[in-house]
Amino acid sequence: MQYLLFNTCHAADYTGTDSCISCHQTQYQSWQGSHHDMSMRHANNESVLGNFNHVSVNHKGQTYLFYKKADEYWVQMVDADGQKKHYKISYTFGYTPLQQYMVEFNDGRIQLIPFAWDSRKKDVGGQRWFHLYPELDKFDEFYWTNVGQNWNFMCADCHSTNVKKRFDVSKNTYQSSWVDINVGCEACHGPASEHLNWSKLKQSEQQTDKTRGFERDLSKRVKEWKFEQGSKILIPQQAKSTDLHNTCLQCHSRRTQISDATDHVKGDLLDRYLLSDISPTLYYPDGQIYDEVFVGGSFLQSKMHKAGVSCSDCHNPHSAQLVLPKENLCFQCHLHSEYGLGKHSKHQANTEADDCVTCHMPKTLYMQIDARSDHSFSIPRPDLSKLIGTPNVCSVCHEDKSNDWSIRALTKWYPDSKLASNPFAISFFGADNGNQSSANELAYIAQNPLETNIIRASAISRLAQYPSQNALITLARSVKHQDSLIRLSTIDGSANFRPQDRFQILEPLLSDSVLGVRIEAAGALALQWQGLTVAQRHAIEKPLKEYIDFQQFNGDRGFAHTNIGNIYRSKGLLDKAEESYLTAINIEPIYSNSYVNLADLYRERGNEEKSFAILMKGMKAQPKAGSLPYSAGLSLYRQNKLTDAILYFKQATMVESQNGQYWYVLALAQEKVNSKQAILSMRKAYEVSHNPEHLYALCELTLRYNDKSSDQCIKQLTPFVPENIIRKLQQKMN
């Protein structure tokens, strides 16, 4: 591992945690042994918690061995080719409730092995080795030798300080470096060289520099909370903007890194990261955590964040521990007389059920044993559970009770609450399930200043499914919003508008002050290059270069080269596009999109045989991607090989059974040979997609072949389409 050299002649250089210790002993002692301190360590007797005393672990018929050679830690593992090999453990990762381990390869890759050590006490099931991803194989992104378990791309930016990835595309190697191996002082405070210079000044000279040599203001957003007569909660006084939140969000959020050079703290978070919104793959429709989102996106939804609460109001930033016992934490602002001793919880005082966090921060288990608290601070909603199937903490504790029982209890306890309302959950659920009536609701949510910005952005993103005049007005307003995440969301939200309309919507974003916004706008609009005017192309060129830089920064991933190839292809530079797609395949062979896009390129060039061949290569490299047999089926269909095409369409539906488009196209192909099978497939298309267009196609099919289910189909379709369409279908049936 290479280490950075420091040039103290330049301002704001990184100096390393060791340079902070002598003056900041209290903070240093608090930091030692914390999650930040233990985020990554060299593997040695002090850091390794796991049992490497020649321990054998059996998994799926294979034996894995954990052992020591002198002072080194080793593991015998099975690689992607099924061969047993011995790997030296170079680094530890975390420490509680589990510790992971990493090996370093000759090409600079650092990979996490699939076994973790359960560091909990033995009496609660700990002190054992366990496999983190027992169902994965070499075709999965998170298989241990693949990119999902690659430290350089996935983990380094958050687990070490001032990481430079340094990936060489031509050699497919890394020369990554860091200042501190773990999350050190400068990960939050920024480079400390100017602070060290400040510390050497005379006291009188120090007083003239209130920044003390740091650019970041990591103070709390609210300095004082006051009690006002008649209020149950303390009121924030003079909330201000500081750099604390963006500093925490750089790691405690679900995001994609776009640069390691831009300043996301003094600038905007989206100058360095693309923050994920409340998407259905990460969150439930009501905003509760579903996948691992690292707290930030949840907290941005919360009333706490809106009121001015900062991370450090609850967490000591050096030790990462709570500043008070959890049962007392909320009483910093919420009056104990109103919310304590069971008065608010309606549960026995001083029990776990009486703790605020039990109901308002329910935990979700990740990595099998790591329980993460939801930081949206929402209230339990059994009514939403009944309507749209979202989880609620009442049912977690009272497993023998129904949602109706919980609803009755909450209604009795809190008769004045707004239990029956939710501005976005039902609308998000409807939108995610193809309900056309959600369009106007999404537009309203997107423009509602009472909603948090991340919820508004999430509504805007969902408008992509429902292009309309109302959506157009919403997007036109959103591109001017002061919040960068809302502006960013208009890019996804405008995806299905006509190219010229979309350009008109997004053109202001091409010169946006925030890097993430302008590059995503440029990348989206460049895909319609052939339809742009000379002036429009000129407007795109500068941010498009930045977009290419972003992709090249992530050149260790297949998606980056595929995205570059798509830009070249849109410009008609087909040789360069082909080169980029082939690079993507070489860098990440299991990434299916690169094969699909390259096959499309060959098809455009009139070489259907070559197109089909690359899809066959892709299916061998990634048999778990339905897009590959689906595309192969389309290729055969174009070649008038209907029987073979149907076989590949069927394979696509078997690989990805929840993809409605695959079932839809299978039905269209089957109609030519077997109408009954076509109806079954079309019905399945609608069942998995909830797309009204698929339902309309099903009704057409049942009518065309006099199927007895046509009447029921039309009734089912009625809420989604205008009355004149229903009348026409009924006339056909009659």
XYZ file of C-alpha atoms in Angstrom:
734
model
C 0.000 0.000 0.000
C 1.394 3.389 -1.040
C 1.265 6.356 1.332
C 0.920 10.024 0.428
C 3.814 12.420 0.880
C 2.932 15.812 2.341
C 4.011 19.190 1.067
C 3.624 21.654 3.925
C 4.298 24.605 1.618
C 0.764 24.413 0.298
C -2.312 25.431 2.271
C -4.630 22.841 3.755
C -2.467 19.746 3.489
C -3.361 16.552 5.338
C -0.988 15.853 8.212
C -2.411 12.685 9.785
C -4.036 11.979 13.141
C -0.691 11.655 14.934
C -0.143 15.395 14.503
C -3.307 16.109 16.545
C -2.673 13.978 19.619
C -0.394 16.181 21.700
C -2.837 19.108 21.842
C -6.138 17.207 21.799
C -5.681 14.395 24.293
C -9.306 14.436 25.509
C -10.729 14.087 22.008
C -8.085 11.528 21.077
C -8.824 9.359 24.098
C -12.548 9.536 23.320
C -11.914 8.577 19.675
C -9.706 5.595 20.492
C -11.592 2.324 20.216
C -14.556 4.010 18.522
C -16.229 2.829 15.322
C -14.299 5.537 13.465
C -10.989 4.459 14.964
C -11.699 0.792 14.249
C -13.180 1.344 10.793
C -10.060 -0.199 9.248
C -6.802 -1.417 10.750
C -3.741 -3.378 9.766
C -4.281 -6.978 10.803
C -2.270 -7.607 13.948
C -2.616 -8.897 17.500
C -4.231 -5.642 18.649
C -6.853 -5.344 15.902
C -7.891 -8.912 15.035
C -10.805 -10.222 17.112
C -11.542 -13.437 15.211
C -10.345 -16.908 16.138
C -7.443 -17.821 13.818
C -6.235 -20.707 15.958
C -6.446 -23.246 13.126
C -10.249 -23.118 13.040
C -12.167 -25.017 10.359
C -15.555 -23.797 9.108
C -17.795 -25.817 6.820
C -19.968 -24.097 4.231
C -21.887 -25.849 1.440
C -19.656 -28.882 1.517
C -16.417 -26.884 1.522
C -14.016 -26.488 4.432
C -12.520 -23.079 5.132
C -9.491 -22.723 7.398
C -8.524 -19.748 9.580
C -4.966 -19.955 10.901
C -1.774 -18.047 11.779
C 1.774 -18.036 10.410
C 3.983 -16.424 13.038
C 2.347 -13.001 13.517
C 0.376 -13.162 10.264
C -3.269 -14.119 9.813
C -4.267 -16.422 6.975
C -7.363 -18.015 5.500
C -7.840 -20.885 3.073
C -10.649 -19.834 0.740
C -12.398 -21.000 -2.410
C -11.973 -18.541 -5.293
C -14.333 -17.808 -8.198
C -12.950 -20.780 -10.139
C -13.715 -23.165 -7.293
C -10.058 -23.582 -6.377
C -8.832 -23.571 -2.791
C -6.161 -20.966 -2.183
C -4.412 -19.443 0.806
C -4.772 -15.709 1.392
C -3.031 -13.463 3.877
C -5.371 -11.218 5.880
C -3.991 -7.699 5.479
C -6.656 -5.572 7.143
C -9.510 -5.661 9.631
C -12.787 -3.873 8.997
C -14.903 -2.656 11.918
C -15.145 -4.421 15.244
C -18.710 -4.673 16.593
C -21.137 -6.400 16.360
C -19.045 -8.066 13.671
C -15.581 -7.746 12.229
C -14.697 -8.321 8.580
C -11.330 -9.101 7.029
C -9.634 -8.116 3.796
C -6.989 -9.565 1.532
C -4.805 -7.633 -0.889
C -4.105 -8.854 -4.422
C -1.083 -8.153 -6.629
C -3.139 -5.833 -8.851
C -3.882 -3.533 -5.896
C -7.382 -4.836 -5.288
C -8.388 -5.187 -1.665
C -11.310 -7.588 -1.219
C -13.450 -8.466 1.778
C -13.673 -12.184 2.423
C -17.224 -13.564 2.818
C -16.763 -14.786 6.391
C -17.118 -12.384 9.308
C -16.405 -12.784 13.000
C -19.380 -12.342 15.306
C -17.757 -10.245 18.032
C -20.750 -10.260 20.384
C -20.549 -12.215 23.618
C -20.979 -15.944 23.406
C -24.135 -15.992 25.532
C -25.980 -13.956 22.858
C -24.747 -16.104 19.970
C -21.410 -14.435 19.292
C -17.774 -15.573 19.172
C -18.193 -17.508 15.919
C -17.411 -17.354 12.214
C -20.372 -16.930 9.890
C -20.867 -16.491 6.148
C -22.295 -13.082 5.305
C -23.737 -13.981 1.907
C -24.385 -17.736 1.914
C -26.622 -17.742 -1.190
C -24.313 -15.810 -3.516
C -22.155 -17.254 -6.259
C -19.505 -15.896 -8.621
C -22.133 -14.236 -10.847
C -23.372 -11.996 -8.027
C -21.995 -8.499 -7.584
C -21.412 -9.155 -3.874
C -19.523 -12.423 -4.336
C -16.290 -11.960 -2.459
C -13.974 -11.544 -5.463
C -16.344 -9.194 -7.321
C -16.686 -5.424 -7.189
C -19.402 -5.429 -4.529
C -16.764 -6.582 -2.017
C -13.990 -4.374 -3.386
C -12.607 -1.944 -0.812
C -11.066 0.425 -3.371
C -14.440 1.273 -4.930
C -17.068 0.372 -2.337
C -15.566 1.123 1.058
C -12.379 3.171 0.977
C -13.831 6.666 0.819
C -15.675 6.183 4.120
C -13.475 3.798 6.064
C -10.162 5.623 5.566
C -9.056 9.260 5.438
C -8.244 11.178 2.232
C -8.252 8.134 -0.021
C -7.024 8.398 -3.587
C -8.279 5.424 -5.588
C -5.833 5.649 -8.522
C -7.232 3.048 -10.866
C -5.332 2.429 -14.110
C -7.822 1.373 -16.802
C -5.177 0.256 -19.270
C -3.652 -2.145 -16.740
C -6.797 -2.867 -14.723
C -4.859 -2.200 -11.517
C -5.010 0.036 -8.455
C -2.403 2.099 -6.624
C -4.684 3.366 -3.893
C -3.429 5.480 -1.010
C -4.591 7.111 2.195
C -3.433 9.542 4.861
C -4.942 7.596 7.796
C -5.950 3.969 7.401
C -9.048 4.622 9.528
C -11.480 7.513 9.977
C -9.097 10.007 11.532
C -9.447 13.593 12.712
C -9.089 15.080 9.241
C -11.863 12.922 7.780
C -14.262 15.303 9.530
C -12.243 18.432 10.272
C -10.489 18.597 6.915
C -6.748 19.019 6.261
C -4.976 20.326 9.336
C -1.745 21.956 8.124
C -3.080 25.487 8.479
C -4.414 24.649 11.929
C -0.952 23.488 12.947
C 0.474 26.759 11.660
C -2.207 28.619 13.656
C -1.278 26.706 16.820
C 2.289 28.051 16.581
C 1.163 31.678 16.600
C 1.227 33.891 19.653
C -2.025 33.955 21.602
C -2.765 37.506 20.475
C -2.275 36.485 16.852
C -4.463 33.398 17.275
C -7.392 35.530 18.367
C -7.437 37.344 15.034
C -8.194 34.067 13.221
C -11.536 32.770 14.474
C -11.366 29.745 12.109
C -8.237 28.460 13.897
C -6.869 27.404 10.530
C -9.863 25.245 9.519
C -12.306 25.997 6.741
C -15.121 23.852 8.171
C -17.625 24.911 10.781
C -18.606 21.717 12.589
C -20.736 23.403 15.227
C -24.376 22.500 15.852
C -27.082 24.175 13.777
C -28.912 25.388 16.895
C -26.919 26.845 19.762
C -29.844 27.199 22.164
C -33.259 25.598 22.713
C -35.746 27.514 24.854
C -38.929 26.621 26.675
C -42.049 28.558 25.733
C -45.164 28.494 27.887
C -47.732 26.022 26.557
C -45.273 24.086 24.428
C -44.311 20.469 25.092
C -41.089 20.769 23.086
C -38.225 23.253 23.389
C -38.073 25.781 20.566
C -34.866 26.301 18.524
C -33.329 29.756 18.714
C -31.606 31.184 15.637
C -30.910 28.034 13.675
C -28.058 28.508 11.242
C -26.368 26.571 8.475
C -23.082 24.862 9.376
C -20.847 22.298 7.693
C -21.612 19.562 10.207
C -24.438 17.880 8.331
C -22.640 17.562 4.989
C -19.587 16.294 6.823
C -21.584 13.433 8.338
C -23.578 12.771 5.165
C -20.409 12.169 3.153
C -20.396 8.676 4.645
C -23.689 8.274 6.458
C -25.836 8.230 3.317
C -26.528 6.055 0.317
C -24.708 7.769 -2.522
C -22.386 7.437 -5.518
C -19.041 9.204 -5.466
C -18.371 11.373 -8.526
C -15.028 12.935 -7.589
C -12.296 12.914 -4.975
C -11.208 16.489 -5.655
C -14.300 18.677 -5.286
C -15.280 20.264 -1.962
C -18.628 18.876 -0.826
C -18.526 20.545 2.580
C -17.903 24.214 1.807
C -19.733 23.673 -1.463
C -22.650 21.281 -1.886
C -22.834 17.588 -1.041
C -23.737 16.929 -4.684
C -20.428 18.443 -5.767
C -18.862 15.139 -4.751
C -21.691 12.640 -4.360
C -24.989 11.753 -6.006
C -27.356 11.228 -3.082
C -30.067 8.578 -3.420
C -33.647 9.661 -2.825
C -36.528 7.665 -1.296
C -36.629 5.099 -4.081
C -38.599 1.823 -3.870
C -35.398 -0.249 -3.938
C -34.092 1.438 -0.779
C -37.147 2.505 1.232
C -40.708 1.465 1.892
C -43.286 3.874 0.406
C -43.679 5.602 3.785
C -39.943 6.311 3.987
C -38.955 3.551 6.414
C -35.631 1.895 5.681
C -35.681 -1.212 3.530
C -32.187 -1.645 2.156
C -29.063 -0.325 3.898
C -29.133 3.475 3.550
C -26.650 4.505 6.265
C -29.045 6.787 8.163
C -28.650 10.038 6.191
C -31.595 9.700 3.825
C -33.830 8.773 6.740
C -32.731 11.721 8.853
C -33.363 14.148 5.962
C -37.030 13.098 6.060
C -37.417 13.759 9.754
C -39.053 16.523 11.754
C -35.861 16.536 13.843
C -33.763 17.624 10.891
C -36.337 20.193 9.844
C -36.374 21.659 13.365
C -32.596 22.108 13.390
C -31.404 19.033 15.273
C -27.794 18.119 14.422
C -26.119 14.726 14.531
C -23.926 15.876 17.416
C -26.984 16.795 19.500
C -27.331 13.059 20.087
C -23.955 11.545 19.157
C -20.520 12.408 20.477
C -18.602 12.875 17.203
C -15.344 11.578 18.648
C -16.526 8.477 20.495
C -19.623 7.969 18.252
C -21.499 7.104 21.451
C -24.755 8.720 22.567
C -24.265 11.898 24.593
C -26.814 10.622 27.125
C -28.398 7.268 27.956
C -30.950 6.494 25.261
C -33.862 6.672 27.709
C -32.936 10.301 28.520
C -31.730 11.494 25.148
C -35.006 12.813 23.796
C -35.728 14.748 26.978
C -33.131 17.300 25.930
C -35.962 18.891 23.916
C -39.142 16.946 24.740
C -40.412 17.766 28.223
C -40.133 14.791 30.540
C -43.356 15.806 32.265
C -45.229 15.349 28.997
C -43.366 12.467 27.390
C -41.807 10.529 30.263
C -42.945 7.920 32.791
C -45.260 6.202 30.331
C -47.454 9.268 29.838
C -46.810 9.470 26.110
C -45.864 5.870 25.326
C -48.884 4.404 27.169
C -46.596 1.567 28.221
C -45.177 0.742 31.630
C -42.704 3.403 32.729
C -38.973 2.687 32.663
C -39.324 -0.350 30.409
C -37.982 -0.887 26.915
C -41.509 -0.392 25.572
C -41.495 3.055 27.203
C -38.265 4.142 25.463
C -38.816 6.698 22.719
C -36.504 4.833 20.326
C -38.504 1.614 20.590
C -41.451 3.102 18.720
C -39.853 5.967 16.829
C -36.552 4.363 15.751
C -37.362 0.723 14.931
C -34.387 -1.427 14.061
C -33.758 -3.397 10.892
C -31.237 -6.240 10.806
C -28.430 -6.101 8.238
C -25.493 -8.436 7.724
C -27.453 -10.983 9.795
C -26.596 -9.518 13.222
C -26.220 -5.743 12.790
C -29.394 -3.915 13.880
C -29.643 -0.373 12.480
C -32.092 2.202 13.823
C -34.365 4.106 11.461
C -33.549 7.822 11.792
C -36.699 9.186 10.162
C -38.273 9.349 13.661
C -41.678 8.519 12.210
C -44.686 7.365 14.244
C -46.003 3.785 14.052
C -48.611 3.523 11.298
C -50.607 0.273 11.440
C -53.192 1.961 9.211
C -50.586 2.175 6.432
C -49.600 -1.425 7.121
C -53.205 -2.408 6.505
C -53.466 -0.346 3.307
C -50.083 -0.797 1.620
C -48.211 -3.442 3.606
C -45.513 -1.276 5.178
C -44.094 -2.536 8.497
C -45.027 -0.997 11.853
C -43.405 -1.470 15.217
C -46.707 -2.256 16.976
C -46.943 -5.541 15.099
C -43.281 -6.310 15.778
C -43.909 -6.362 19.534
C -47.525 -7.559 19.470
C -47.141 -10.394 17.006
C -50.438 -11.963 18.055
C -52.443 -8.794 17.348
C -53.883 -7.495 14.084
C -53.327 -4.100 12.481
C -56.949 -3.269 13.323
C -56.224 -3.904 17.007
C -53.245 -1.530 16.830
C -55.291 1.100 14.984
C -57.973 1.020 17.664
C -55.416 1.367 20.440
C -53.615 4.303 18.838
C -56.876 6.070 17.993
C -57.995 5.747 21.623
C -54.678 6.917 23.044
C -54.095 9.786 20.621
C -57.535 11.000 19.455
C -56.111 14.306 18.186
C -53.273 12.782 16.153
C -53.140 12.813 12.371
C -52.903 9.042 12.247
C -55.075 8.680 9.167
C -53.049 11.102 7.064
C -49.798 10.707 5.189
C -48.878 13.196 2.497
C -46.779 10.816 0.453
C -46.856 7.109 1.430
C -50.029 6.097 -0.387
C -49.122 8.248 -3.387
C -45.657 6.686 -3.586
C -47.159 3.222 -3.263
C -49.658 3.945 -6.019
C -47.022 5.448 -8.297
C -44.675 2.500 -7.785
C -47.509 0.156 -8.735
C -48.640 1.941 -11.891
C -51.685 3.766 -10.543
C -52.305 6.578 -13.026
C -54.213 8.633 -10.465
C -50.939 9.088 -8.570
C -49.677 11.620 -11.119
C -51.494 14.656 -9.726
C -50.725 13.615 -6.163
C -47.013 13.399 -6.973
C -47.097 16.858 -8.533
C -48.746 18.230 -5.395
C -46.209 16.592 -3.077
C -43.342 17.849 -5.237
C -44.515 21.440 -4.848
C -45.572 21.277 -1.203
C -43.147 23.336 0.939
C -44.385 21.561 4.072
C -42.753 18.342 2.872
C -39.040 17.738 3.384
C -36.870 18.304 0.337
C -35.882 14.649 -0.008
C -39.556 13.624 -0.124
C -40.281 16.327 -2.695
C -37.338 15.128 -4.772
C -38.572 11.538 -4.538
C -42.004 12.590 -5.802
C -40.399 14.422 -8.734
C -38.353 11.361 -9.699
C -41.521 9.270 -9.796
C -43.153 11.722 -12.239
C -41.106 10.011 -14.955
C -43.846 7.379 -15.144
C -46.560 9.989 -15.663
C -45.576 12.690 -18.195
C -48.354 15.267 -18.315
C -48.969 19.009 -18.396
C -49.135 19.039 -14.599
C -45.826 17.195 -14.388
C -44.307 19.631 -16.886
C -45.264 22.602 -14.713
C -43.850 20.849 -11.648
C -40.540 20.134 -13.358
C -40.251 23.664 -14.714
C -40.558 24.990 -11.167
C -38.268 22.376 -9.660
C -35.246 23.192 -11.865
C -35.226 26.629 -10.182
C -35.439 25.332 -6.615
C -32.663 26.281 -4.207
C -32.205 22.674 -3.055
C -29.792 20.762 -5.288
C -31.421 17.368 -4.660
C -34.750 18.699 -5.940
C -33.033 20.072 -9.047
C -31.260 16.750 -9.552
C -34.539 14.839 -9.333
C -35.964 16.716 -12.331
C -33.533 14.823 -14.556
C -35.134 11.475 -13.724
C -38.589 13.030 -13.554
C -38.363 14.300 -17.130
C -37.156 11.006 -18.612
C -40.289 10.217 -20.636
C -40.961 13.644 -22.101
C -40.346 14.289 -25.788
C -36.635 15.046 -26.455
C -37.125 18.706 -27.319
C -39.463 19.229 -24.364
C -36.973 17.539 -22.081
C -34.146 19.724 -23.334
C -36.201 22.810 -22.662
C -36.933 21.612 -19.117
C -33.346 20.690 -18.251
C -31.367 23.334 -20.136
C -30.992 25.594 -17.044
C -29.280 22.710 -15.223
C -26.446 22.554 -17.763
C -24.949 25.618 -16.100
C -25.979 24.661 -12.553
C -23.588 25.698 -9.783
C -23.506 22.130 -8.436
C -21.360 19.549 -10.240
C -23.633 16.552 -9.705
C -26.651 18.367 -11.125
C -25.051 19.675 -14.302
C -23.225 16.475 -15.215
C -26.336 14.326 -14.801
C -28.298 16.797 -16.947
C -25.598 16.710 -19.608
C -25.395 12.905 -19.558
C -29.166 12.585 -19.957
C -29.528 15.148 -22.757
C -26.488 13.927 -24.692
C -28.290 10.646 -25.356
C -30.564 12.551 -27.772
C -27.575 14.157 -29.520
C -28.739 13.544 -33.077
C -31.901 15.563 -32.488
C -30.177 18.579 -30.954
C -29.475 21.871 -32.677
C -25.932 23.239 -33.012
C -26.619 25.689 -30.183
C -27.964 22.935 -27.942
C -24.933 20.758 -28.585
C -22.691 23.671 -27.718
C -24.562 24.149 -24.429
C -23.949 20.514 -23.506
C -20.263 20.230 -24.380
C -18.693 21.686 -21.212
C -20.799 19.829 -18.614
C -20.608 16.711 -20.803
C -16.824 16.745 -20.455
C -17.331 16.853 -16.683
C -19.760 13.944 -17.032
C -17.086 11.934 -18.858
C -14.617 12.831 -16.091
C -17.080 11.425 -13.533
C -17.346 8.166 -15.462
C -13.574 7.932 -15.808
C -13.211 8.515 -12.074
C -15.285 5.347 -11.670
C -13.421 3.574 -14.462
C -13.068 0.487 -12.283
C -16.750 -0.255 -12.878
C -18.476 -1.564 -15.974
C -21.302 0.976 -15.721
C -18.864 3.861 -16.226
C -17.482 2.614 -19.533
C -20.950 1.617 -20.682
C -22.154 5.164 -19.979
C -19.236 6.584 -21.946
C -20.016 4.177 -24.784
C -23.619 5.370 -24.794
C -22.443 8.977 -25.245
C -20.157 8.030 -28.123
C -22.930 6.016 -29.701
C -25.396 8.887 -29.461
C -22.834 11.093 -31.215
C -22.371 8.534 -33.973
C -18.812 7.672 -32.910
C -19.470 3.970 -33.175
C -15.859 2.750 -33.126
C -15.226 4.608 -29.862
C -18.527 3.318 -28.474
C -17.534 -0.263 -29.297
C -14.167 0.252 -27.607
C -15.860 1.553 -24.452
C -18.308 -1.369 -24.296
C -15.462 -3.864 -24.750
C -13.529 -2.106 -21.966
C -16.579 -2.418 -19.716
C -16.724 -6.156 -20.408
C -13.030 -6.517 -19.638
C -13.225 -4.478 -16.421
C -16.380 -6.117 -15.061
C -17.352 -9.259 -17.013
C -20.542 -9.896 -15.008
C -22.037 -6.469 -15.832
C -24.805 -7.384 -18.284
C -25.651 -3.931 -19.661
C -22.351 -3.688 -21.500
C -23.175 -6.817 -23.547
C -26.716 -5.614 -24.282
C -25.541 -2.197 -25.453
C -22.741 -3.654 -27.554
C -25.211 -6.073 -29.160
C -27.465 -3.114 -30.000
C -24.495 -1.363 -31.561
C -23.745 -4.360 -33.775
C -27.419 -4.543 -34.720
C -27.386 -0.882 -35.734
C -24.425 -1.672 -37.963
C -26.456 -4.412 -39.615
C -24.492 -7.306 -38.134
C -27.213 -9.382 -36.434
C -24.941 -12.431 -36.254
C -22.283 -10.539 -34.302
C -24.994 -9.027 -32.111
C -26.313 -12.470 -31.188
C -22.787 -13.785 -30.553
C -21.980 -11.093 -27.981
C -25.246 -11.859 -26.193
C -24.271 -15.522 -26.019
C -20.944 -14.486 -24.511
C -22.821 -12.309 -22.036
C -25.153 -15.115 -20.955
C -22.155 -17.283 -20.207
C -20.508 -14.529 -18.163
C -23.745 -13.512 -16.413
C -26.505 -16.154 -16.504
C -28.526 -14.281 -13.861
C -29.418 -11.306 -16.072
C -32.767 -11.582 -17.842
C -31.826 -8.730 -20.192
C -29.409 -10.999 -22.082
C -31.801 -13.830 -23.113
C -34.471 -11.160 -23.663
C -32.203 -9.302 -26.094
C -31.234 -12.618 -27.714
C -34.925 -13.364 -28.201
C -35.400 -9.986 -29.903
C -32.465 -10.747 -32.183
C -33.956 -14.091 -33.199
C -37.383 -12.504 -33.638
C -35.877 -10.007 -36.063
C -34.376 -12.957 -37.931
C -37.857 -14.557 -38.193
C -36.800 -17.425 -35.932
C -39.968 -17.296 -33.848
C -39.710 -20.681 -32.113
C -36.178 -19.989 -30.900
C -37.097 -16.433 -29.940
C -39.913 -17.685 -27.702
C -37.485 -20.026 -25.936
C -35.196 -17.135 -25.085
C -38.092 -14.923 -23.990
C -39.177 -17.729 -21.674
C -35.655 -17.963 -20.315
C -35.718 -14.232 -19.570
C -38.938 -14.624 -17.570
C -37.447 -17.531 -15.641
C -34.336 -15.548 -14.756
C -36.274 -12.392 -13.808
C -39.819 -13.508 -13.130
C -40.895 -10.086 -11.794
C -40.085 -8.186 -14.976
C -43.394 -7.336 -16.641
C -41.789 -6.270 -19.928
C -40.324 -9.746 -20.470
C -43.733 -11.381 -19.926
C -45.366 -8.799 -22.202
C -43.026 -9.447 -25.138
C -43.259 -13.211 -24.580
C -47.048 -12.895 -24.862
C -46.775 -10.943 -28.119
C -44.528 -13.640 -29.601
C -46.690 -16.493 -28.296
C -49.825 -15.013 -29.830
C -48.592 -16.043 -33.240
C -48.507 -19.712 -32.230
C -50.612 -20.243 -29.077
C -53.247 -17.710 -28.007
C -53.965 -19.421 -24.670
C -50.324 -19.271 -23.665
C -50.200 -15.652 -24.819
C -53.135 -14.737 -22.559
C -51.497 -16.443 -19.582
C -48.217 -14.615 -20.184
C -49.942 -11.259 -20.640
C -51.862 -11.797 -17.417
C -48.576 -12.503 -15.676
C -47.114 -9.314 -17.190
C -49.798 -7.257 -15.492
C -49.622 -9.189 -12.217
C -45.930 -8.406 -11.763
C -45.849 -4.900 -13.241
C -49.250 -3.421 -12.306
C -48.851 -1.491 -15.556
C -52.287 -0.486 -16.966
C -50.878 -0.775 -20.499
C -50.269 -4.462 -19.881
C -53.799 -4.816 -18.532
C -55.201 -3.097 -21.639
C -53.180 -5.469 -23.836
C -54.585 -8.409 -21.864
C -58.153 -7.191 -22.438
C -57.438 -6.850 -26.166
C -56.083 -10.394 -26.252
C -59.024 -11.910 -24.391
C -61.462 -10.128 -26.702
C -59.587 -11.126 -29.826
C -59.732 -14.812 -28.917
C -63.154 -14.848 -27.200
C -61.682 -15.715 -23.836
C -64.281 -15.898 -21.054
C -62.171 -13.653 -18.787
C -62.604 -10.581 -21.012
C -65.531 -9.153 -19.018
C -63.589 -9.327 -15.757
C -60.543 -7.832 -17.471
C -62.518 -4.809 -18.675
C -63.938 -4.240 -15.195
C -60.432 -4.361 -13.806
C -59.232 -1.877 -16.431
C -62.057 0.642 -15.867
C -60.388 2.754 -13.127
C -57.275 3.317 -15.249
C -58.524 4.539 -18.641
C -61.097 7.025 -20.053
C -64.716 5.912 -20.418
C -64.633 6.022 -24.240
C -61.937 3.335 -24.306
C -63.972 1.108 -21.993
C -67.034 1.584 -24.232
C -65.061 0.537 -27.310
C -63.833 -2.590 -25.564
C -67.351 -3.430 -24.394
C -68.641 -2.998 -27.952
C -66.037 -5.480 -29.165
C -67.124 -7.935 -26.472
C -70.783 -7.557 -27.396
